[in-house]
Coordinates of C-alpha atoms in Angstrom, one line a residue:
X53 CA 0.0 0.0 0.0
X54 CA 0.9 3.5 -1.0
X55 CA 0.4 6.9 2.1
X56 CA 1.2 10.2 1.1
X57 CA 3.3 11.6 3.6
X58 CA 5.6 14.7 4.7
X59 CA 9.3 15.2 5.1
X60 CA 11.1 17.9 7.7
X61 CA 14.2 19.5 8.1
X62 CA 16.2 20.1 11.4
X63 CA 17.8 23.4 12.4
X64 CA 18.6 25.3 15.9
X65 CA 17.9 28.4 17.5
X66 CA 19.2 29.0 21.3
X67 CA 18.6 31.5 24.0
X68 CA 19.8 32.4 27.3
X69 CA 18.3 32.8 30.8
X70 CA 20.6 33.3 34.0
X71 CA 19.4 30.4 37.1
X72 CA 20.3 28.2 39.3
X73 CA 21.1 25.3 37.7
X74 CA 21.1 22.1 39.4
X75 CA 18.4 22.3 42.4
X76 CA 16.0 19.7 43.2
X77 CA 12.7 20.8 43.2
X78 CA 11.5 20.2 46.2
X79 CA 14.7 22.0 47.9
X80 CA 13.0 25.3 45.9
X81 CA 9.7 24.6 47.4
X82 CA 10.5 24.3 50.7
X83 CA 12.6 27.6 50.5
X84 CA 10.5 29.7 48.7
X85 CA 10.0 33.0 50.5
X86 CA 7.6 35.0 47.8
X87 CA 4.1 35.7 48.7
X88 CA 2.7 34.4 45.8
X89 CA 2.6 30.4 44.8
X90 CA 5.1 29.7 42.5
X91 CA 4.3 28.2 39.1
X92 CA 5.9 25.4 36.7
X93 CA 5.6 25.3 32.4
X94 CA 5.3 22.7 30.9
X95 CA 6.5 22.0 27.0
X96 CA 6.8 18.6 24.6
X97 CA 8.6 17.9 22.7
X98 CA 7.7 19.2 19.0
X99 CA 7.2 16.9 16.0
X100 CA 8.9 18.8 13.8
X101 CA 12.7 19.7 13.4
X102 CA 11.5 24.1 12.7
X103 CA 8.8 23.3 15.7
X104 CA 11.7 22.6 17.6
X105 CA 13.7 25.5 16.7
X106 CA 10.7 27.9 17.3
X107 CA 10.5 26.2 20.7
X108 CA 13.8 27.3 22.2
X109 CA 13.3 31.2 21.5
X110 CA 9.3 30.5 23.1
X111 CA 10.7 28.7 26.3
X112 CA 13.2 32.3 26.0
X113 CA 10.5 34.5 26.4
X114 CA 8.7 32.0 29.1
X115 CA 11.7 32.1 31.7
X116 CA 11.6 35.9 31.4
X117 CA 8.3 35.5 33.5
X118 CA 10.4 33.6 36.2
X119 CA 9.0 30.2 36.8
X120 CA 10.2 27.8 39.2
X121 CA 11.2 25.0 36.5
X122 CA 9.7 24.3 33.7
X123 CA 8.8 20.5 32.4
X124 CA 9.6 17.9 29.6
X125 CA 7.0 15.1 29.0
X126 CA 8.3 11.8 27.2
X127 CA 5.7 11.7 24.8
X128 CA 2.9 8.4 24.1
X129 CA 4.5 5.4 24.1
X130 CA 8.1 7.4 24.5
X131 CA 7.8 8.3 21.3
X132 CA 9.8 11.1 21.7
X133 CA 12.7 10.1 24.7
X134 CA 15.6 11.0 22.3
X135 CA 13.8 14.5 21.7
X136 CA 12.4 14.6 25.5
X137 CA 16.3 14.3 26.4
X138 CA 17.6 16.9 24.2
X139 CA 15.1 19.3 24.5
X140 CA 15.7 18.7 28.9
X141 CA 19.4 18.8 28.8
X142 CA 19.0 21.9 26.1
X143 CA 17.4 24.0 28.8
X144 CA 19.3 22.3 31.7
X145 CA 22.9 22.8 30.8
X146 CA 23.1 25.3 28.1
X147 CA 20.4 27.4 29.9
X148 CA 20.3 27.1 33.2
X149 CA 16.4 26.2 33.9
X150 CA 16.3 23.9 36.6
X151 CA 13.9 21.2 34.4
X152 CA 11.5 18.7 35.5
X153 CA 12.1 15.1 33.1
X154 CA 8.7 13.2 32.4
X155 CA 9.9 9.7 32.4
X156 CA 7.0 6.6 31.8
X157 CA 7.0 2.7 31.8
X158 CA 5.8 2.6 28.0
X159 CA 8.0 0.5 26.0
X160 CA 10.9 0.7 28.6
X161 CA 12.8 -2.1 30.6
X162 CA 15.6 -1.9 32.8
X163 CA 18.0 -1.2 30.7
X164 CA 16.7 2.3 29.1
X165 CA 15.7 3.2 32.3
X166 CA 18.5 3.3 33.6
X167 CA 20.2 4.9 30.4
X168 CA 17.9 7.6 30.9
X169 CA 18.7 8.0 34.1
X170 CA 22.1 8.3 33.6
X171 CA 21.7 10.9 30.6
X172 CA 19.5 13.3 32.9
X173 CA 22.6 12.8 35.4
X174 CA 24.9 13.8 32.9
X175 CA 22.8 16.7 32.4
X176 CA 22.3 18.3 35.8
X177 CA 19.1 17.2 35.6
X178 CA 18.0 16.3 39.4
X179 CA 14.1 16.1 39.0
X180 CA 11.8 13.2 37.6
X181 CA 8.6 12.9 36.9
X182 CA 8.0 9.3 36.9
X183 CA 4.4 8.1 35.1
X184 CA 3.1 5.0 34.0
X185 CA 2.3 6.4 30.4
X186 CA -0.1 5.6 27.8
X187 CA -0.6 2.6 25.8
X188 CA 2.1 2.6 23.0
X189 CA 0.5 4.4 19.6
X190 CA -2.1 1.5 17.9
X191 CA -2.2 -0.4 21.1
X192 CA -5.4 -1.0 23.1
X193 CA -4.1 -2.4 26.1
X194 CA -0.8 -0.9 28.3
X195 CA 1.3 -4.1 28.2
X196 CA 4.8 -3.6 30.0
X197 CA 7.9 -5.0 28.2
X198 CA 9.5 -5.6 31.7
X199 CA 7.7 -6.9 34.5
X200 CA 9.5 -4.9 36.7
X201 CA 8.5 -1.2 35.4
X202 CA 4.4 -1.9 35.2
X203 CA 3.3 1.1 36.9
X204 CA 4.7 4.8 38.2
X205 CA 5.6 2.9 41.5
X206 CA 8.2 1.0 40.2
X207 CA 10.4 3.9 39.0
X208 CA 9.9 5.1 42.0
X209 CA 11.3 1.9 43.8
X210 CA 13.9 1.8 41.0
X211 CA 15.4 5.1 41.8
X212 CA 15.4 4.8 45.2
X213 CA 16.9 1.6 45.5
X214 CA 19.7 2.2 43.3
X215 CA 22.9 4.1 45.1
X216 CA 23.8 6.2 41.2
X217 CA 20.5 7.7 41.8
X218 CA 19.0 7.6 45.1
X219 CA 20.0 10.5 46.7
X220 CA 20.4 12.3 43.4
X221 CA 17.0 12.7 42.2
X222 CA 13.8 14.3 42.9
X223 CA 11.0 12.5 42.0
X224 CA 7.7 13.7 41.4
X225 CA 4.0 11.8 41.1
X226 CA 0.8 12.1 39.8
X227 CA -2.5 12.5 41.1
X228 CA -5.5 11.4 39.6
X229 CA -9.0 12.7 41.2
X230 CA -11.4 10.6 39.1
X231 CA -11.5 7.8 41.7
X232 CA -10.4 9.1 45.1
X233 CA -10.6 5.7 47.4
X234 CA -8.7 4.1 44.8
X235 CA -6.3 6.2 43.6
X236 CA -5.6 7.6 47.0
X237 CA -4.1 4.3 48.0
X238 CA -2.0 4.0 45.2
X239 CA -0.7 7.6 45.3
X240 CA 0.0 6.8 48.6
X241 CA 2.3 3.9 47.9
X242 CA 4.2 6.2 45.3
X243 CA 4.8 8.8 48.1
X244 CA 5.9 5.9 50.7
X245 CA 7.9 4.7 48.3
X246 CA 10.1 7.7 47.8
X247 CA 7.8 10.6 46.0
X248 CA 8.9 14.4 46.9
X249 CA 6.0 15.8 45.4
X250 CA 2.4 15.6 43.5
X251 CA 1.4 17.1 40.2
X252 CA -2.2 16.8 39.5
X253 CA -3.9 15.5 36.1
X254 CA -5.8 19.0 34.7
X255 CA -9.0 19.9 35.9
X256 CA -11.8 22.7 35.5
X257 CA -13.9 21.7 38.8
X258 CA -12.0 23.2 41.6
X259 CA -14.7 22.0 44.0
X260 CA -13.9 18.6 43.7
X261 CA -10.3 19.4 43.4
X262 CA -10.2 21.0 46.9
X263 CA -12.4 18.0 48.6
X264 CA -9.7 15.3 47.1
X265 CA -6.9 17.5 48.5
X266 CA -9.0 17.1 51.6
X267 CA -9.0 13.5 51.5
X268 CA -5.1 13.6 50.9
X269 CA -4.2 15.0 53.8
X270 CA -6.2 12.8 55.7
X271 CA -4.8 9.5 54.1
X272 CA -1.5 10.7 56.0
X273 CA 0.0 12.3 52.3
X274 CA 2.3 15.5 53.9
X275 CA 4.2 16.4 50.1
X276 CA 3.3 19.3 48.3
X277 CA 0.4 18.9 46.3
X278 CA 0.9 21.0 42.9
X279 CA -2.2 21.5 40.5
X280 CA -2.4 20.7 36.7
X281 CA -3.8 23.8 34.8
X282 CA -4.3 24.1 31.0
X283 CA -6.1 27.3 30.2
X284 CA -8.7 26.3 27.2
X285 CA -7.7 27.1 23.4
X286 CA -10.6 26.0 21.8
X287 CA -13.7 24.3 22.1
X288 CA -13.0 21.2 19.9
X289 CA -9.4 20.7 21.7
X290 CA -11.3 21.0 25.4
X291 CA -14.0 18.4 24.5
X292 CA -11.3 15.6 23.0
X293 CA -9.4 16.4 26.2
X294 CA -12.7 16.3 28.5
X295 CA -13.2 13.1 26.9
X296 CA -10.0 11.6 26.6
X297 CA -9.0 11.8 30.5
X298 CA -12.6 12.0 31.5
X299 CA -12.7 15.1 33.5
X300 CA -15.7 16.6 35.2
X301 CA -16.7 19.8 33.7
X302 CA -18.6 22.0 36.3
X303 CA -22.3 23.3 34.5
X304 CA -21.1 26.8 34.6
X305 CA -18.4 26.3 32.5
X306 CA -20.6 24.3 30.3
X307 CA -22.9 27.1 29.8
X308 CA -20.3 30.1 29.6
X309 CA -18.4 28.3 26.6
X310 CA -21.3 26.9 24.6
X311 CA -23.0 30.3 23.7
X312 CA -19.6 31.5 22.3
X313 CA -18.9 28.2 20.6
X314 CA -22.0 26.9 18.6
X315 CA -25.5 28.6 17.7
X316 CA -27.0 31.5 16.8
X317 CA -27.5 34.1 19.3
X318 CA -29.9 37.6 19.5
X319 CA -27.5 40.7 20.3
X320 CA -29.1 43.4 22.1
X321 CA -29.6 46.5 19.9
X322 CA -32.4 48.8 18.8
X323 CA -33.1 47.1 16.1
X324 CA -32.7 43.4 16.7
X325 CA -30.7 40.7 14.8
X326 CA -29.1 37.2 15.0
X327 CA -25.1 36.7 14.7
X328 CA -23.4 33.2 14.1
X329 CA -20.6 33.1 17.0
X330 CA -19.8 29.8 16.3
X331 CA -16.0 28.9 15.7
X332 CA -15.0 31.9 17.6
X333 CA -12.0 30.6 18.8
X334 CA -10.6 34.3 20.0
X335 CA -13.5 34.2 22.4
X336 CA -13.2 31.0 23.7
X337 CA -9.5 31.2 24.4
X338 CA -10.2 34.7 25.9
X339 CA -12.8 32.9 28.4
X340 CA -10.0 29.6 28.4
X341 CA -7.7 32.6 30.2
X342 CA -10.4 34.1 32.4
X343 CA -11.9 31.1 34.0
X344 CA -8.1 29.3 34.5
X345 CA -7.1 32.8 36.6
X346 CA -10.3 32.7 38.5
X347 CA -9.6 28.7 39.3
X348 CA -6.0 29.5 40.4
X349 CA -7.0 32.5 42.6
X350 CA -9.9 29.9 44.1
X351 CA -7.7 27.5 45.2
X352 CA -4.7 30.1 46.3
X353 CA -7.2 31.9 48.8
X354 CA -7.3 28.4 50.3
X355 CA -3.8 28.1 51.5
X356 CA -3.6 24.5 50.2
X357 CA -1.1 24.4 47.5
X358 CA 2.3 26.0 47.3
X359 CA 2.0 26.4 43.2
X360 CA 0.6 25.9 40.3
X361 CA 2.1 23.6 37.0
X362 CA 0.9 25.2 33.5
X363 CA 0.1 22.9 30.6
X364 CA 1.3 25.5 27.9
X365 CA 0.3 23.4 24.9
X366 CA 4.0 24.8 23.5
X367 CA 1.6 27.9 23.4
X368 CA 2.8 31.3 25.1
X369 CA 0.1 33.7 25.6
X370 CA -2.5 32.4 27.0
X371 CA -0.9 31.0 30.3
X372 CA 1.4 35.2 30.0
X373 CA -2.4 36.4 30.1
X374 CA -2.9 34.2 33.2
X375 CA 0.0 35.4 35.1
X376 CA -0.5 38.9 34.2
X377 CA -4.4 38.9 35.8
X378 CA -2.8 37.1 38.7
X379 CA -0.3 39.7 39.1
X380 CA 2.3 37.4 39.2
X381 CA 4.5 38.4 35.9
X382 CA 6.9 40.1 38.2
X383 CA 9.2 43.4 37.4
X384 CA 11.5 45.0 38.7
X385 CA 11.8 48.9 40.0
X386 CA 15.7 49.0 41.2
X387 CA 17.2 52.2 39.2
X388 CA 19.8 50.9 36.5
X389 CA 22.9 52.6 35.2
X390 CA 25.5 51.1 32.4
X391 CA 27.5 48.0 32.7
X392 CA 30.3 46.6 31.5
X393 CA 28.9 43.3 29.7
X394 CA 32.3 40.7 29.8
X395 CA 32.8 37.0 30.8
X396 CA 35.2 37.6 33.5
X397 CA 37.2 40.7 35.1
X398 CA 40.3 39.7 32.5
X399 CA 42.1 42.9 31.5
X400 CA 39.1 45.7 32.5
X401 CA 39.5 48.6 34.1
X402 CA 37.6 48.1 37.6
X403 CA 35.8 50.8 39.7
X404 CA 37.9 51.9 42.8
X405 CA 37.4 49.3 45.8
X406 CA 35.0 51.4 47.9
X407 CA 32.3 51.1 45.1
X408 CA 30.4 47.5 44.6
X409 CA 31.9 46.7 41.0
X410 CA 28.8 44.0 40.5
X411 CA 26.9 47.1 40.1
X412 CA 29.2 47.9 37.4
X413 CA 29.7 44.8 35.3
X414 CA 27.6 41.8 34.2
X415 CA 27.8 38.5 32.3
X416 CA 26.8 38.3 29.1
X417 CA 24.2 35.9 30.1
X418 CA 22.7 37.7 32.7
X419 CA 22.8 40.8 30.0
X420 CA 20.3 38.3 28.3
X421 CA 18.3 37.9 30.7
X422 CA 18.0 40.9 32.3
X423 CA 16.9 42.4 28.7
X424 CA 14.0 39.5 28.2
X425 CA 12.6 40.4 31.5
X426 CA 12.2 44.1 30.5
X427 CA 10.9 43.2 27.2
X428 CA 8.6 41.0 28.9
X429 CA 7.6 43.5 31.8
X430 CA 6.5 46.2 28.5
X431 CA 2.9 47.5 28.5
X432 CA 0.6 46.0 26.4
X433 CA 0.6 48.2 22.9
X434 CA -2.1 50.2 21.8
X435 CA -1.3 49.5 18.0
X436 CA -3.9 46.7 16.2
X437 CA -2.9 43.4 17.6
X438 CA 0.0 40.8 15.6
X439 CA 1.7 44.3 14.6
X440 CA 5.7 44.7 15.4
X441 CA 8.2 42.1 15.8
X442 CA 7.3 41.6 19.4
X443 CA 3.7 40.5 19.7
X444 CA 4.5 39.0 15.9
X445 CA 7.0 36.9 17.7
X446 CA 4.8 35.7 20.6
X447 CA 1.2 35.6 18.6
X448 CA 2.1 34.1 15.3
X449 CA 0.9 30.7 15.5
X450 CA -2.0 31.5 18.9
X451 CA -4.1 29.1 16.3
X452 CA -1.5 26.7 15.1
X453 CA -4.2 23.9 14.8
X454 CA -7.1 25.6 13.6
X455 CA -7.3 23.1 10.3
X456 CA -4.2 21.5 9.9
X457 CA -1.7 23.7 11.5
X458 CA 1.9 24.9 10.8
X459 CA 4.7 22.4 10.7
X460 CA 7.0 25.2 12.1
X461 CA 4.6 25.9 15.1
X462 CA 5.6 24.1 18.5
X463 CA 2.3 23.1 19.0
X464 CA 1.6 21.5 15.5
X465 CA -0.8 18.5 16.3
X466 CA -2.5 17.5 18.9
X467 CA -1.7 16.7 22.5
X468 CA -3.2 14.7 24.8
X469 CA -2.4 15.7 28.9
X470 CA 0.5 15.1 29.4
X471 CA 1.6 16.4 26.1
X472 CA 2.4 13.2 23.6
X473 CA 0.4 12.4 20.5
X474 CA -2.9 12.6 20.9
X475 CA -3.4 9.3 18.7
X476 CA -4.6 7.0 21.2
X477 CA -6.8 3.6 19.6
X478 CA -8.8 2.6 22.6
X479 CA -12.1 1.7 20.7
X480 CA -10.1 -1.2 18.4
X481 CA -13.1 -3.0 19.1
X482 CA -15.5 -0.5 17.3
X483 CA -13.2 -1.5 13.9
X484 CA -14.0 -5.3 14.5
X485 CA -10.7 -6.8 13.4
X486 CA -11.0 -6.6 9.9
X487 CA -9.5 -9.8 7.8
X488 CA -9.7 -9.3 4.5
X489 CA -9.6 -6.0 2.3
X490 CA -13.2 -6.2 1.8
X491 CA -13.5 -5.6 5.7
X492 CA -11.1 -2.6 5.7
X493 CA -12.9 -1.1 2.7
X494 CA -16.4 -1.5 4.6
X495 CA -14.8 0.1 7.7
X496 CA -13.5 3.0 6.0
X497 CA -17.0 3.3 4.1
X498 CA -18.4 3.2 8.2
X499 CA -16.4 6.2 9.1
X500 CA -17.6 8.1 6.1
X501 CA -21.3 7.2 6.9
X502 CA -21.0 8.1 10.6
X503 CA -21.6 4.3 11.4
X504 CA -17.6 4.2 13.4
X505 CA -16.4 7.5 15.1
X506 CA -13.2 6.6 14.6
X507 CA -10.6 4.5 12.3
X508 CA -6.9 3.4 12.7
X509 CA -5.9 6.5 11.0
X510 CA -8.8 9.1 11.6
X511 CA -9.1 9.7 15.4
X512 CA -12.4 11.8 15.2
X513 CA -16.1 11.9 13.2
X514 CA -16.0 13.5 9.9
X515 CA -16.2 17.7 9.6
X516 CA -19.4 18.4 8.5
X517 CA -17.5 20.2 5.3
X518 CA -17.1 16.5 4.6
X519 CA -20.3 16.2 3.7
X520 CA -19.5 18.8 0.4
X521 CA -17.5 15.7 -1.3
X522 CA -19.0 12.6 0.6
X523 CA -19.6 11.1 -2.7
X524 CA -16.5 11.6 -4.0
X525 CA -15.2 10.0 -1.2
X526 CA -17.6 7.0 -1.5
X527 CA -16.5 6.7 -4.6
X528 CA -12.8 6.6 -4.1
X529 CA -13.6 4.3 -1.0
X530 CA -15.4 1.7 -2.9
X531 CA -12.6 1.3 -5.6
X532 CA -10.4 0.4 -2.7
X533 CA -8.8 3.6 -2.2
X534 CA -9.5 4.2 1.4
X535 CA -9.7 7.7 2.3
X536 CA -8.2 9.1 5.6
X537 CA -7.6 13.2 5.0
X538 CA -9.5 15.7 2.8
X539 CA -11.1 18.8 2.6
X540 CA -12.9 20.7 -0.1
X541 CA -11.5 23.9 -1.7
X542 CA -12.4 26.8 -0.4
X543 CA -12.0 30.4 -1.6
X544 CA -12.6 33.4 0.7
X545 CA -15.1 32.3 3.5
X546 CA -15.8 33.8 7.2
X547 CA -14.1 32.9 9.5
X548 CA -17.0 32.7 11.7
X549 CA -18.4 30.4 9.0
X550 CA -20.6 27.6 10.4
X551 CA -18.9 24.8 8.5
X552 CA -15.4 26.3 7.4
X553 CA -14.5 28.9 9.9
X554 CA -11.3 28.4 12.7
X555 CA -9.5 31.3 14.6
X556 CA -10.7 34.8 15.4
X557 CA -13.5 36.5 13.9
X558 CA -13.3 38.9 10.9
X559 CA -10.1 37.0 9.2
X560 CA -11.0 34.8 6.0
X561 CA -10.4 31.3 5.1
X562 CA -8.6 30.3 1.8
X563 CA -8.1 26.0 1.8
X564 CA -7.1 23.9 -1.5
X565 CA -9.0 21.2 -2.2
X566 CA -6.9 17.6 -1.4
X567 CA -7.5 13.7 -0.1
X568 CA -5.4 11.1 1.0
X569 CA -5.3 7.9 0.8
X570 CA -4.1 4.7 0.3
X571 CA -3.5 2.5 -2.7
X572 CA -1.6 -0.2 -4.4
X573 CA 1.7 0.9 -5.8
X574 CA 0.3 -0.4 -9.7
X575 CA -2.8 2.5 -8.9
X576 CA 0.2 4.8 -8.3
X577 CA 1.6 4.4 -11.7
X578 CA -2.1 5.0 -13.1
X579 CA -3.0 8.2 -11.4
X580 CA 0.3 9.5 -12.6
X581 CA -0.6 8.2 -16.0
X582 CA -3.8 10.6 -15.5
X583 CA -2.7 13.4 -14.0
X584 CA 0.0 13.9 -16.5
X585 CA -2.5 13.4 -19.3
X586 CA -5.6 15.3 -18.0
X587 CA -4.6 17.2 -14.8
X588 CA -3.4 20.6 -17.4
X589 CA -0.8 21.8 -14.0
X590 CA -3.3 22.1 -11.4
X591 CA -2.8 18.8 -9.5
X592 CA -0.3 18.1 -7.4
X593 CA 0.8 15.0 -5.9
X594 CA 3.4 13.1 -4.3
X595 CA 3.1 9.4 -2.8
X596 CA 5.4 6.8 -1.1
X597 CA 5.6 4.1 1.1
X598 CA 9.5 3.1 2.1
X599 CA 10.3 5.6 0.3
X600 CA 9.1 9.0 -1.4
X601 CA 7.7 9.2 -4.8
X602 CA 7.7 12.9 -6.8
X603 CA 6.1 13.8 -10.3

């Protein structure tokens, strides 16, 4: 069989911050002296070599706002450990961000675990969180490889009991509130086992988050207990994840973001009329950032938590916006006078001894940081929005899934909560173990009827703009072409269109027309036959399977 597919490139961009490198995070914790909670950011690893790159300089602008670490996940299935380790050690060594290593039991056995162990080690990396993880990509079940890493406990054990790592590492937890009696047992195994702290899985009802705190502290848990937040981005994205970790979504919230996400709705005027808000995604995101502040102050006023840890989505301004209602951006009012920027005092002519000389010189890498913090501390313009190099910088890609996003964007494709691949096949048994290709070709022609939400290669129902070129699709099907990707072309329509529209209001969407799918390699040789005979220069196509195949 014959995929189309896509190829990247790899390149690097770097930036500075000046920290304490080194420190284990519950040392930082139980030392902090600010009175506001600290908070945590968490990034993935992106699936693109340019998503990576634009990654760095985002994580640049991030520590200007001063968090207490930031986080690495390991990706589905550790799909992405050799990019999880890079990207960690990146902002470890080079930059001086004390990171936070996501490490899971997914398709790892004693050796790799300890090999990535040893490789945070060599990184001055001193804090792990240590998950179970997700059934590997196109597996139903979580089946361990090694019977001795089966669940979040066991790297626990492991890293205690072994004298390389034992004292070296601090090792984090999570905390699942869907089932408190039995969860709480098992979260209290982790902690006995050698657990410094909990991160909790995200969560929108803070009622229920408070009362399982409650029931924490009561099971005899004492470690810091450090909530999950991840500020909606847009409607679809929060119902996959709503459904995906089953979270309880309060009513309230419920009713604030329907009304601004599907329907027609009256505006109140002298003269009244009806306006489509649907696909609003500015609005949403704008509520995403005013419901995650009020949740944070909620559960601050309590006294129960000594921080908060930011799913950013590899996204930048929603969690800045957060911070900046919460007041906690943080600037600075000391008076400032030239320095000499230099590496060391070498050859420099230094102030006279009664006079401070730090006041007087400064590293090049605190230069750096110094100047990302006052950029970051700058008033909000007044100009339109996306203008200037500045908010063009941070803004860019706000949207970077809205149909099929940017390759160069960190946050191209979608994520489940803890950041990997959000292609997880948990309903195999909805696809009824096909046998023969007459089965696959009736399950693709399922999907396209609505009969099957889901196939091996399609992880949600169709778009209703499907529905423009469902025969064509049946068509294609039914020859044995099974379809898995299209869209119809579309030239200049709202972006607050029912059917089309993604991102903010008043912008305008332009799509080509496309489908992919998969065929036999002789079908290959036909369409290129065809196109070259009929297609006059306005098809385009590539294919491949080991390899790639170009006009």
């Amino acid at each position: 069989m014959v995929k189309v597919w896509h190829l990247q490139h790899k390149s690097f961009f770097a930036f500075a911050c000046d920290k304490a490198t080194g420190m284990k995070l519950i040392d930082k914790v139980t030392s902090l002296s600010s009175s506001n909670p600290f908070f945590t950011f968490e990034f993935f690893p992106p699936r693109t070599d340019q998503g990576f790159e634009n990654l760095v300089s985002r994580i640049s602008r991030l520590c200007a706002l001063n968090p207490l670490a930031i986080s690495i996940t390991w990706g589905a299935g550790g799909s992405t450990r050799e990019r999880s380790l890079e990207l960690a050690g990146l902002t470890q060594t080079e930059y001086g961000v004390d990171t936070l290593l996501h490490l899971t039991c997914t398709n790892m056995e004693r050796g790799s675990v300890n090999d990535a162990l040893q490789a945070a080690k060599a990184n001055k990396i001193q804090n792990i969180l240590a998950l179970r993880g997700d059934p590997p990509r196109g597996k139903e079940e979580w089946t361990p490889i090694d019977p001795n890493f089966q669940h979040a406990i066991d790297l626990v054990k492991f890293i205690r009991s072994t004298p390389e790592f034992s004292d070296y590492f601090c090792i984090g937890v999570a905390g699942h509130h869907l089932d408190p009696d039995t969860e709480l047992s098992y979260l209290k195994e982790k902690v006995d086992a050698g657990a410094d702290f909990i991160v909790t899985q995200l969560f929108y009802d803070v009622d229920q988050f408070l009362e399982w705190v409650e029931k924490v502290r009561a099971k005899g848990i004492t470690v810091p207990v450090i909530p999950g937040i991840m500020p909606i981005q847009t409607y679809s994205s929060f119902l996959r994840l709503v459904k995906l970790c089953g979270i309880r979504v309060p009513q309230h919230v419920m009713d604030a973001l329907v009304p601004i996400s599907v329907g027609f709705f009256l505006l109140p005027s002298t003269s009244p009329s009806f306006t489509n808000t649907k696909h609003d995604d500015q609005l949403v995101k704008d509520y995403g950032i005013k419901l995650a502040a009020e949740m944070i102050e909620r559960i601050t006023n309590q006294n129960v938590v000594p921080g908060f840890h930011f799913c950013t989505l590899n996204l930048e301004k929603s969690v800045q916006h957060v911070l900046e209602i919460l007041g906690w951006t943080g600037t600075t009012t000391l008076p400032y006078h030239n320095r000499l920027i230099a590496e060391t005092a070498g050859n420099v002519i230094h102030p006279p001894a009664c006079i401070d000389g730090t006041e007087f010189m400064v590293t090049p890498i605190t230069a750096t940081s110094t100047a990302a913090i006052g950029l970051a501390s700058l008033p909000a313009s007044e100009t339109e929005a996306g203008r200037g190099e500045l908010n063009n910088a941070a803004s860019w890609d706000e949207f970077p899934n809205g149909r099929f996003g940017d390759y160069k964007s960190p946050a191209f494709g979608d994520q489940d909560h803890w950041g990997g691949p959000a292609m997880r096949n948990d309903k195999v048994s909805q696809w009824r173990h096909p046998k023969t290709l007459d089965d696959l070709t009736q399950l693709f022609l399922d999907h396209l009827h609505s009969k099957i939400p889901t196939t091996p290669f399609s992880q949600t129902a169709l778009s209703p703009e499907s529905l423009l070129i469902l025969g064509h699709l049946e068509k294609l099907t039914k020859r044995g072409w099974w379809t898995v990707g299209s869209q119809p072309a579309v030239d200049s329509a709202s972006s607050a269109n029912e059917v089309f529209g993604w991102g903010p209001r008043s912008g305008y969407v332009f799509q080509k027309g496309f489908v992919e799918f998969f065929c036999t390699a002789e079908d290959v040789d036909a369409i290129e036959w065809r196109i070259k005979e009929r297609g006059e220069g306005w098809v385009h196509w590539f294919a491949g399977d080991v390899k790639v195949r170009l006009p």
